JSON list of C-alpha atoms in Angstrom, two decimals:
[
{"chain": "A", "resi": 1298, "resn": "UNK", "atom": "CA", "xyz": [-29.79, -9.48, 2.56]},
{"chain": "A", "resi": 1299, "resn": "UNK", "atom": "CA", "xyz": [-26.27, -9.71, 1.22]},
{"chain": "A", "resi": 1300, "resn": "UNK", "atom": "CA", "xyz": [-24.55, -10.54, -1.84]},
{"chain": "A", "resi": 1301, "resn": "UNK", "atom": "CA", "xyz": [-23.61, -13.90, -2.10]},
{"chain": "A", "resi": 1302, "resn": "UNK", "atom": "CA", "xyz": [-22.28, -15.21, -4.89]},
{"chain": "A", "resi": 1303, "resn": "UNK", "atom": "CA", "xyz": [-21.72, -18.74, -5.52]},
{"chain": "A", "resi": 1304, "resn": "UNK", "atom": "CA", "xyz": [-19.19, -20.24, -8.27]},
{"chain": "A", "resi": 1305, "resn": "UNK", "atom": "CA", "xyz": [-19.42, -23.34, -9.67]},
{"chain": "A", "resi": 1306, "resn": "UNK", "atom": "CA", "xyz": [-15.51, -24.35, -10.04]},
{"chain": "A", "resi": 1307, "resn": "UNK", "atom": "CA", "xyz": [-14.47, -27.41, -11.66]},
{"chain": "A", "resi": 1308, "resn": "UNK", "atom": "CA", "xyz": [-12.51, -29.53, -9.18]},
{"chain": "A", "resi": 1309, "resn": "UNK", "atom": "CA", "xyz": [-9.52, -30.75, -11.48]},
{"chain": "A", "resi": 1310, "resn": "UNK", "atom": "CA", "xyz": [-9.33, -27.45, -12.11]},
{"chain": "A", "resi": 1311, "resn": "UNK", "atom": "CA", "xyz": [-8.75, -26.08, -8.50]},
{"chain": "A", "resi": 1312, "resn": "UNK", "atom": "CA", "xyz": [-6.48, -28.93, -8.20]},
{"chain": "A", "resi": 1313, "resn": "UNK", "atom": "CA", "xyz": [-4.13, -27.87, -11.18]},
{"chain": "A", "resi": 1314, "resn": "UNK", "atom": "CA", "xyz": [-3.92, -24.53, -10.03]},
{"chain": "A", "resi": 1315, "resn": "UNK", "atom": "CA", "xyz": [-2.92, -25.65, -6.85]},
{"chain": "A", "resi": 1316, "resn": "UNK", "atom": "CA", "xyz": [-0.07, -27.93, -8.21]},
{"chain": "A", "resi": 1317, "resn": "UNK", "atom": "CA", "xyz": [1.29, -24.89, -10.70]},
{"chain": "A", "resi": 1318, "resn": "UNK", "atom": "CA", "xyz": [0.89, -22.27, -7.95]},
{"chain": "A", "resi": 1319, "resn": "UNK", "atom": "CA", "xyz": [4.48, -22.91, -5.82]},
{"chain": "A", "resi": 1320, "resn": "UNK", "atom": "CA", "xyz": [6.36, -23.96, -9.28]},
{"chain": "A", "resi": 1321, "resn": "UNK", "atom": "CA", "xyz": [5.33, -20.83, -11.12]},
{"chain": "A", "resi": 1322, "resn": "UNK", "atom": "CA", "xyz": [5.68, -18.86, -8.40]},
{"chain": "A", "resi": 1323, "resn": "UNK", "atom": "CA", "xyz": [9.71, -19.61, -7.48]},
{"chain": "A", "resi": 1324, "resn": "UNK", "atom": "CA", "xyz": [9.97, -19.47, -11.43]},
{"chain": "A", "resi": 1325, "resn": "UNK", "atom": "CA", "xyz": [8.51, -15.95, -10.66]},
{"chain": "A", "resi": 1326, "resn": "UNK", "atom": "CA", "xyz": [10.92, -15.22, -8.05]},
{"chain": "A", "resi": 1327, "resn": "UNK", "atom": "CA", "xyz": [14.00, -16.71, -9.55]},
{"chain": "A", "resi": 1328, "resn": "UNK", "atom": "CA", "xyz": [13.86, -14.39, -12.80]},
{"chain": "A", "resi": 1329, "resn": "UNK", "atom": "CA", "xyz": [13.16, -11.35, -10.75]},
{"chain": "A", "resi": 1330, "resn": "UNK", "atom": "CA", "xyz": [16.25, -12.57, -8.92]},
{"chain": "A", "resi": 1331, "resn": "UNK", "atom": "CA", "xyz": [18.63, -13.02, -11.73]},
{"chain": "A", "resi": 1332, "resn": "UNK", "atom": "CA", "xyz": [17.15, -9.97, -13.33]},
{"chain": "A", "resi": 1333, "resn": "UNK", "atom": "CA", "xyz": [18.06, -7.88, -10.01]},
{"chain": "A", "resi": 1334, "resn": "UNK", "atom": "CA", "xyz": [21.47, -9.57, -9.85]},
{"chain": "A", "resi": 1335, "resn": "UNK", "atom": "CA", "xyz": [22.17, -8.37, -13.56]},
{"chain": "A", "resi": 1336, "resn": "UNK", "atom": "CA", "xyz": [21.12, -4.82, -12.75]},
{"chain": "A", "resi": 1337, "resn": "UNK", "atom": "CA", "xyz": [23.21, -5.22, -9.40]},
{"chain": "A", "resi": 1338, "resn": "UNK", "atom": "CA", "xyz": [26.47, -5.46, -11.73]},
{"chain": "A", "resi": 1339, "resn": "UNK", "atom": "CA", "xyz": [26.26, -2.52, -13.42]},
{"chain": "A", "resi": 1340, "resn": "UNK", "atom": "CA", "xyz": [27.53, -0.41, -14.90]},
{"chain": "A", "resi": 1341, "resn": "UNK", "atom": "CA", "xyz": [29.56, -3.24, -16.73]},
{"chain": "A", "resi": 1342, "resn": "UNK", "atom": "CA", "xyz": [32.22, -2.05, -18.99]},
{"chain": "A", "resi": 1343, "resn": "UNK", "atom": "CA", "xyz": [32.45, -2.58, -22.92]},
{"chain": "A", "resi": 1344, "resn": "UNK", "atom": "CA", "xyz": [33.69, -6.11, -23.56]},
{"chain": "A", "resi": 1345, "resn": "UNK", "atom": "CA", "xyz": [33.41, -7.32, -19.63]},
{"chain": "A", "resi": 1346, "resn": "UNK", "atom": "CA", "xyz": [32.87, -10.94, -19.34]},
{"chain": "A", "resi": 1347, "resn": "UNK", "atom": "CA", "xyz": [29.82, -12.74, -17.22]},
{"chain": "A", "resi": 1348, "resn": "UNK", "atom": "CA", "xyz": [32.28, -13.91, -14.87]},
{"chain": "A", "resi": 1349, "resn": "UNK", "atom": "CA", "xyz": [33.01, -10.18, -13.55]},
{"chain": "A", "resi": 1350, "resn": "UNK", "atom": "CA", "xyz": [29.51, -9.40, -13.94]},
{"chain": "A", "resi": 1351, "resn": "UNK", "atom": "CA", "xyz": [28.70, -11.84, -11.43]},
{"chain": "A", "resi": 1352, "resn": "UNK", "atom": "CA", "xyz": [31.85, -11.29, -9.31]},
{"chain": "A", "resi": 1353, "resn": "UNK", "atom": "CA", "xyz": [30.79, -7.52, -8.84]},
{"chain": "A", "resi": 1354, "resn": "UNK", "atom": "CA", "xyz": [27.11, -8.79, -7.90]},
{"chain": "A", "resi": 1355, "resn": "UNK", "atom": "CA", "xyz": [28.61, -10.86, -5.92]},
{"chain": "A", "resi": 1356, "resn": "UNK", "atom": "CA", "xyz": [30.91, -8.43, -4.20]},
{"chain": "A", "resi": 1357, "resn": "UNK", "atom": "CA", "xyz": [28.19, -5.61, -3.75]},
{"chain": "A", "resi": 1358, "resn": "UNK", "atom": "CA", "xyz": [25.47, -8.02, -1.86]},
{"chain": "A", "resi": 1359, "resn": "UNK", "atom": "CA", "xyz": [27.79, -10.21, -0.13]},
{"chain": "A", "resi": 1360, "resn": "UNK", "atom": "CA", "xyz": [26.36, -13.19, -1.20]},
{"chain": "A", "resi": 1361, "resn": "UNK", "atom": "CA", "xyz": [28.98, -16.21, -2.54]},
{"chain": "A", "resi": 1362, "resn": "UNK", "atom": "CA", "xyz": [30.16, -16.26, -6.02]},
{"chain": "A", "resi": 1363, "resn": "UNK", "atom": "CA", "xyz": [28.27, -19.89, -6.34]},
{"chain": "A", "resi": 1364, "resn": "UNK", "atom": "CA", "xyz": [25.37, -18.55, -5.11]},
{"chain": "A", "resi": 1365, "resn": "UNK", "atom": "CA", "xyz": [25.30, -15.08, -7.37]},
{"chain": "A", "resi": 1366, "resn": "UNK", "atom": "CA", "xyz": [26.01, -17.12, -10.47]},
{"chain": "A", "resi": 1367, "resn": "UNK", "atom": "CA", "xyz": [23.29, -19.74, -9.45]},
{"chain": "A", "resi": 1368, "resn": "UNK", "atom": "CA", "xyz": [20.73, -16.74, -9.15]},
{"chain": "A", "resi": 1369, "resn": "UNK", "atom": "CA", "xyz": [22.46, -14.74, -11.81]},
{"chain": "A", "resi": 1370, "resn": "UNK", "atom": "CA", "xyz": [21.27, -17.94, -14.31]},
{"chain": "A", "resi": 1371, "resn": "UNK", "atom": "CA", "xyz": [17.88, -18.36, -12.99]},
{"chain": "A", "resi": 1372, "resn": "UNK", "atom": "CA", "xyz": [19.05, -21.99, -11.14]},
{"chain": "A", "resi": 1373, "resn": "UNK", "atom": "CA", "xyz": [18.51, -20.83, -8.13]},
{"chain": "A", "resi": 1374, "resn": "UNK", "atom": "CA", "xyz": [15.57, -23.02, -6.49]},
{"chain": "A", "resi": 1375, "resn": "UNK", "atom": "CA", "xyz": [14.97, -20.89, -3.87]},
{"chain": "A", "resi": 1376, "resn": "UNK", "atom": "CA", "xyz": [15.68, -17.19, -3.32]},
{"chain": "A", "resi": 1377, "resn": "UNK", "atom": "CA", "xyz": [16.05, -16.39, 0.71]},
{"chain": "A", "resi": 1378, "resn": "UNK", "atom": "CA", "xyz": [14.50, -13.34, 1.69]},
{"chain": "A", "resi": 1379, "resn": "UNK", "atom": "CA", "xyz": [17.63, -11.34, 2.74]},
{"chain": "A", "resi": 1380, "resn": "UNK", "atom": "CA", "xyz": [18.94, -12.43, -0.56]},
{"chain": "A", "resi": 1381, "resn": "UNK", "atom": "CA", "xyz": [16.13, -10.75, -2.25]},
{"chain": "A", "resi": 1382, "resn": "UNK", "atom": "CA", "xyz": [16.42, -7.52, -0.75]},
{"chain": "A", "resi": 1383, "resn": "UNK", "atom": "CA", "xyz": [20.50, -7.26, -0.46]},
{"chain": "A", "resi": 1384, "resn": "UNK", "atom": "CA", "xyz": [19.96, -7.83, -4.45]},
{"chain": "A", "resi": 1385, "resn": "UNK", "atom": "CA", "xyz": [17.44, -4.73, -4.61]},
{"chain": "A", "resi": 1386, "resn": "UNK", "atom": "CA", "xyz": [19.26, -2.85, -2.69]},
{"chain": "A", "resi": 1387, "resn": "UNK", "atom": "CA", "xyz": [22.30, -3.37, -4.66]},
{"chain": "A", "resi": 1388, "resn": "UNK", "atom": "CA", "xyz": [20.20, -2.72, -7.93]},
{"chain": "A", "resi": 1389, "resn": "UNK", "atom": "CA", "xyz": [19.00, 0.08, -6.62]},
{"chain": "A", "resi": 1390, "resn": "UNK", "atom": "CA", "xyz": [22.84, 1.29, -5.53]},
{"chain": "A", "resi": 1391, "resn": "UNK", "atom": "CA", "xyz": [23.69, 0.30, -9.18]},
{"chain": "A", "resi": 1392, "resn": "UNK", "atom": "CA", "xyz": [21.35, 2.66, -10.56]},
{"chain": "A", "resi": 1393, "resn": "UNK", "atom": "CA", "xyz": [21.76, 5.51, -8.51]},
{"chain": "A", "resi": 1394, "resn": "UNK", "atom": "CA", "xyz": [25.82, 5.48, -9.82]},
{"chain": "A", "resi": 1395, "resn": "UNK", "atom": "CA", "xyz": [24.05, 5.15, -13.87]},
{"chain": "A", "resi": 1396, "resn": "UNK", "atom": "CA", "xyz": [22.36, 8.36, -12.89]},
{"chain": "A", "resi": 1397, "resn": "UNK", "atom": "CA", "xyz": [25.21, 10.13, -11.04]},
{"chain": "A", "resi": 1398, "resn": "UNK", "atom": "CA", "xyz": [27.70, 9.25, -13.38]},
{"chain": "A", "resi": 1399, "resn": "UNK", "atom": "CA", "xyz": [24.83, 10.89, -16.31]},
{"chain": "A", "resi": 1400, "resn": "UNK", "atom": "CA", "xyz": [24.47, 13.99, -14.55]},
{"chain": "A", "resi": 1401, "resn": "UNK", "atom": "CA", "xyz": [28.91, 14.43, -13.84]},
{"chain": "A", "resi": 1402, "resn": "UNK", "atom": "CA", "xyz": [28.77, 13.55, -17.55]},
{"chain": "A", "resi": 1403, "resn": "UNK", "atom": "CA", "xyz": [26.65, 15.95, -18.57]},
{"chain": "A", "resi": 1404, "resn": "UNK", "atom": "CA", "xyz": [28.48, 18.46, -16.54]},
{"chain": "A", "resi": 1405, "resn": "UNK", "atom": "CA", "xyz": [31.94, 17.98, -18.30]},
{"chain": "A", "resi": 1406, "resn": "UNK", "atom": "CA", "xyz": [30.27, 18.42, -21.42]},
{"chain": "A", "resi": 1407, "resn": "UNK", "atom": "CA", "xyz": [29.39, 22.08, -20.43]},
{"chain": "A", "resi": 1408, "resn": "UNK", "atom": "CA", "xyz": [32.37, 22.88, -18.60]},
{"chain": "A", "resi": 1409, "resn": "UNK", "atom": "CA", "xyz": [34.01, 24.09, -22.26]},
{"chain": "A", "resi": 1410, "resn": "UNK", "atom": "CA", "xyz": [31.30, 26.19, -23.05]},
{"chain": "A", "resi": 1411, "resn": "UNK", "atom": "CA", "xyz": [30.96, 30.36, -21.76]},
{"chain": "A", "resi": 1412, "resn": "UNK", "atom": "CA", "xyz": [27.56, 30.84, -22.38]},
{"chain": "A", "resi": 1413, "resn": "UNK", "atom": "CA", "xyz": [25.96, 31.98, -19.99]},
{"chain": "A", "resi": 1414, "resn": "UNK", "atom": "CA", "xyz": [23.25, 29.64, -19.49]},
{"chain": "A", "resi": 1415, "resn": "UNK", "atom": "CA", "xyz": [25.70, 26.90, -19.58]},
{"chain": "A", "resi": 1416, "resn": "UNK", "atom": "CA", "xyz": [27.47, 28.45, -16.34]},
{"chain": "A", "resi": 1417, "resn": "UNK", "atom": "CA", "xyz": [23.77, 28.20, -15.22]},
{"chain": "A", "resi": 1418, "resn": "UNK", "atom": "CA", "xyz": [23.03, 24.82, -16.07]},
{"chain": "A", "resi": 1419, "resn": "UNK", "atom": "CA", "xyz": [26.50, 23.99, -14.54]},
{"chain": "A", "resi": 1420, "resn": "UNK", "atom": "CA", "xyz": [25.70, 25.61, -10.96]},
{"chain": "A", "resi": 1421, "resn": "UNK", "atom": "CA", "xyz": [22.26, 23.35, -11.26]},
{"chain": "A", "resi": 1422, "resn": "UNK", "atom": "CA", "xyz": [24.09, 20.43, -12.39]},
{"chain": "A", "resi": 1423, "resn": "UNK", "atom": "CA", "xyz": [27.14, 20.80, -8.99]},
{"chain": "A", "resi": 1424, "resn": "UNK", "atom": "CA", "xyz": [24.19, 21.28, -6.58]},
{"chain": "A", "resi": 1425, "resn": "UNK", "atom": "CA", "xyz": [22.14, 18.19, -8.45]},
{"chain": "A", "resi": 1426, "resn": "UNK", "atom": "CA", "xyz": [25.41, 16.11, -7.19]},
{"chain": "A", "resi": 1427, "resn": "UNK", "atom": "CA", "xyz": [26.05, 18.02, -4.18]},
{"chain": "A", "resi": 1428, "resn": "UNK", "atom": "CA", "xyz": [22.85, 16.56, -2.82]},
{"chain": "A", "resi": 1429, "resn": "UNK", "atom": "CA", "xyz": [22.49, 13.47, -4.44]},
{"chain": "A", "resi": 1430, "resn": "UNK", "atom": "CA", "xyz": [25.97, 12.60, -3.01]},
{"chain": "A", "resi": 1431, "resn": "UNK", "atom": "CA", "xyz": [28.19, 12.74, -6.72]},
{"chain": "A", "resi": 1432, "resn": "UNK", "atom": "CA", "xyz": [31.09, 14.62, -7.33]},
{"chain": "A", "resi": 1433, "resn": "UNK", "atom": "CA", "xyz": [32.08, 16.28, -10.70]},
{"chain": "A", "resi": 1434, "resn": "UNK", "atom": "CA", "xyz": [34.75, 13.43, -11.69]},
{"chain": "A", "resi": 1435, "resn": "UNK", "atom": "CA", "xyz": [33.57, 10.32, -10.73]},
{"chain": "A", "resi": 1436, "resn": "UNK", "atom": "CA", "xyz": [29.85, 10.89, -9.26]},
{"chain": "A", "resi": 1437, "resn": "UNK", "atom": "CA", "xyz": [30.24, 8.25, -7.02]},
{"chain": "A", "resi": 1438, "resn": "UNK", "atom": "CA", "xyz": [27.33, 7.41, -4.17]},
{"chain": "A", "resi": 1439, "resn": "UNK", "atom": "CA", "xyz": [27.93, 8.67, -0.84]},
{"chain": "A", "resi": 1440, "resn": "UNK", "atom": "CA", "xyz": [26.55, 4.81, 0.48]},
{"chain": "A", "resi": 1441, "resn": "UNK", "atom": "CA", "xyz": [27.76, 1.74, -1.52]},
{"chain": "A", "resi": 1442, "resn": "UNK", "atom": "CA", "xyz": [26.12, -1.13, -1.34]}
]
């Protein structure tokens, strides 16, 4: 015998679910969007406006400036699929050059010192961006997006 179970659902109530389903789900995917298309623009300089914000988002996924501001505020009814995933990749790209540009930072701070575990934590620090494709002044990503 197997488990059955039966639920008694409220029809109205199926029916509103239905009808908030498609709206709350683009709602869903437009902020992930914009939020992705914020992260995309970094790092953003101290004072930068939106406009070059956007224009860099814009510039790393390829998609039009119109477009990347539309998804930038959320307006966007509709988020393509390619869009979606240029705008993670680009996020991702964005954060990988956060992290690079931490670690080259990080190793100009211990270039002064001569202790010896500094020299250490230096030769760690050169391979760290040796592999992960940064370079000492300007830990840039060997791939940008």
């Amino acid at each position: 015998m197997s488990n059955l179970t039966i639920a008694l659902v409220d029809s109205s109530a199926v029916k509103s679910l239905r009808a908030e389903k498609p709206s709350s789900r683009s709602e869903k995917t437009s902020e992930i969007a914009a939020h992705l298309a914020k992260r995309a623009s970094e790092p953003c300089p101290a004072g930068d406006y939106v406009k070059a914000a956007i224009t860099r988002t814009s510039e790393r996924t390829g998609i039009a400036y119109g477009r990347a501001r539309d998804i930038w505020y959320g307006e966007a009814r509709r988020i393509d699929a390619w869009e979606m995933d240029v705008l993670r990749e680009a996020a991702d790209a964005a954060e990988w050059r956060i992290a690079l540009d931490g670690v080259a930072m990080a190793r100009r701070k211990l270039e002064g010192s001569t202790a010896p575990h500094c020299r250490e934590a230096l030769a760690s620090l050169d391979e760290v961006l040796r592999i992960l494709g940064g370079d000492a002044g300007g830990a840039q990503p060997t791939s940008e997006v």
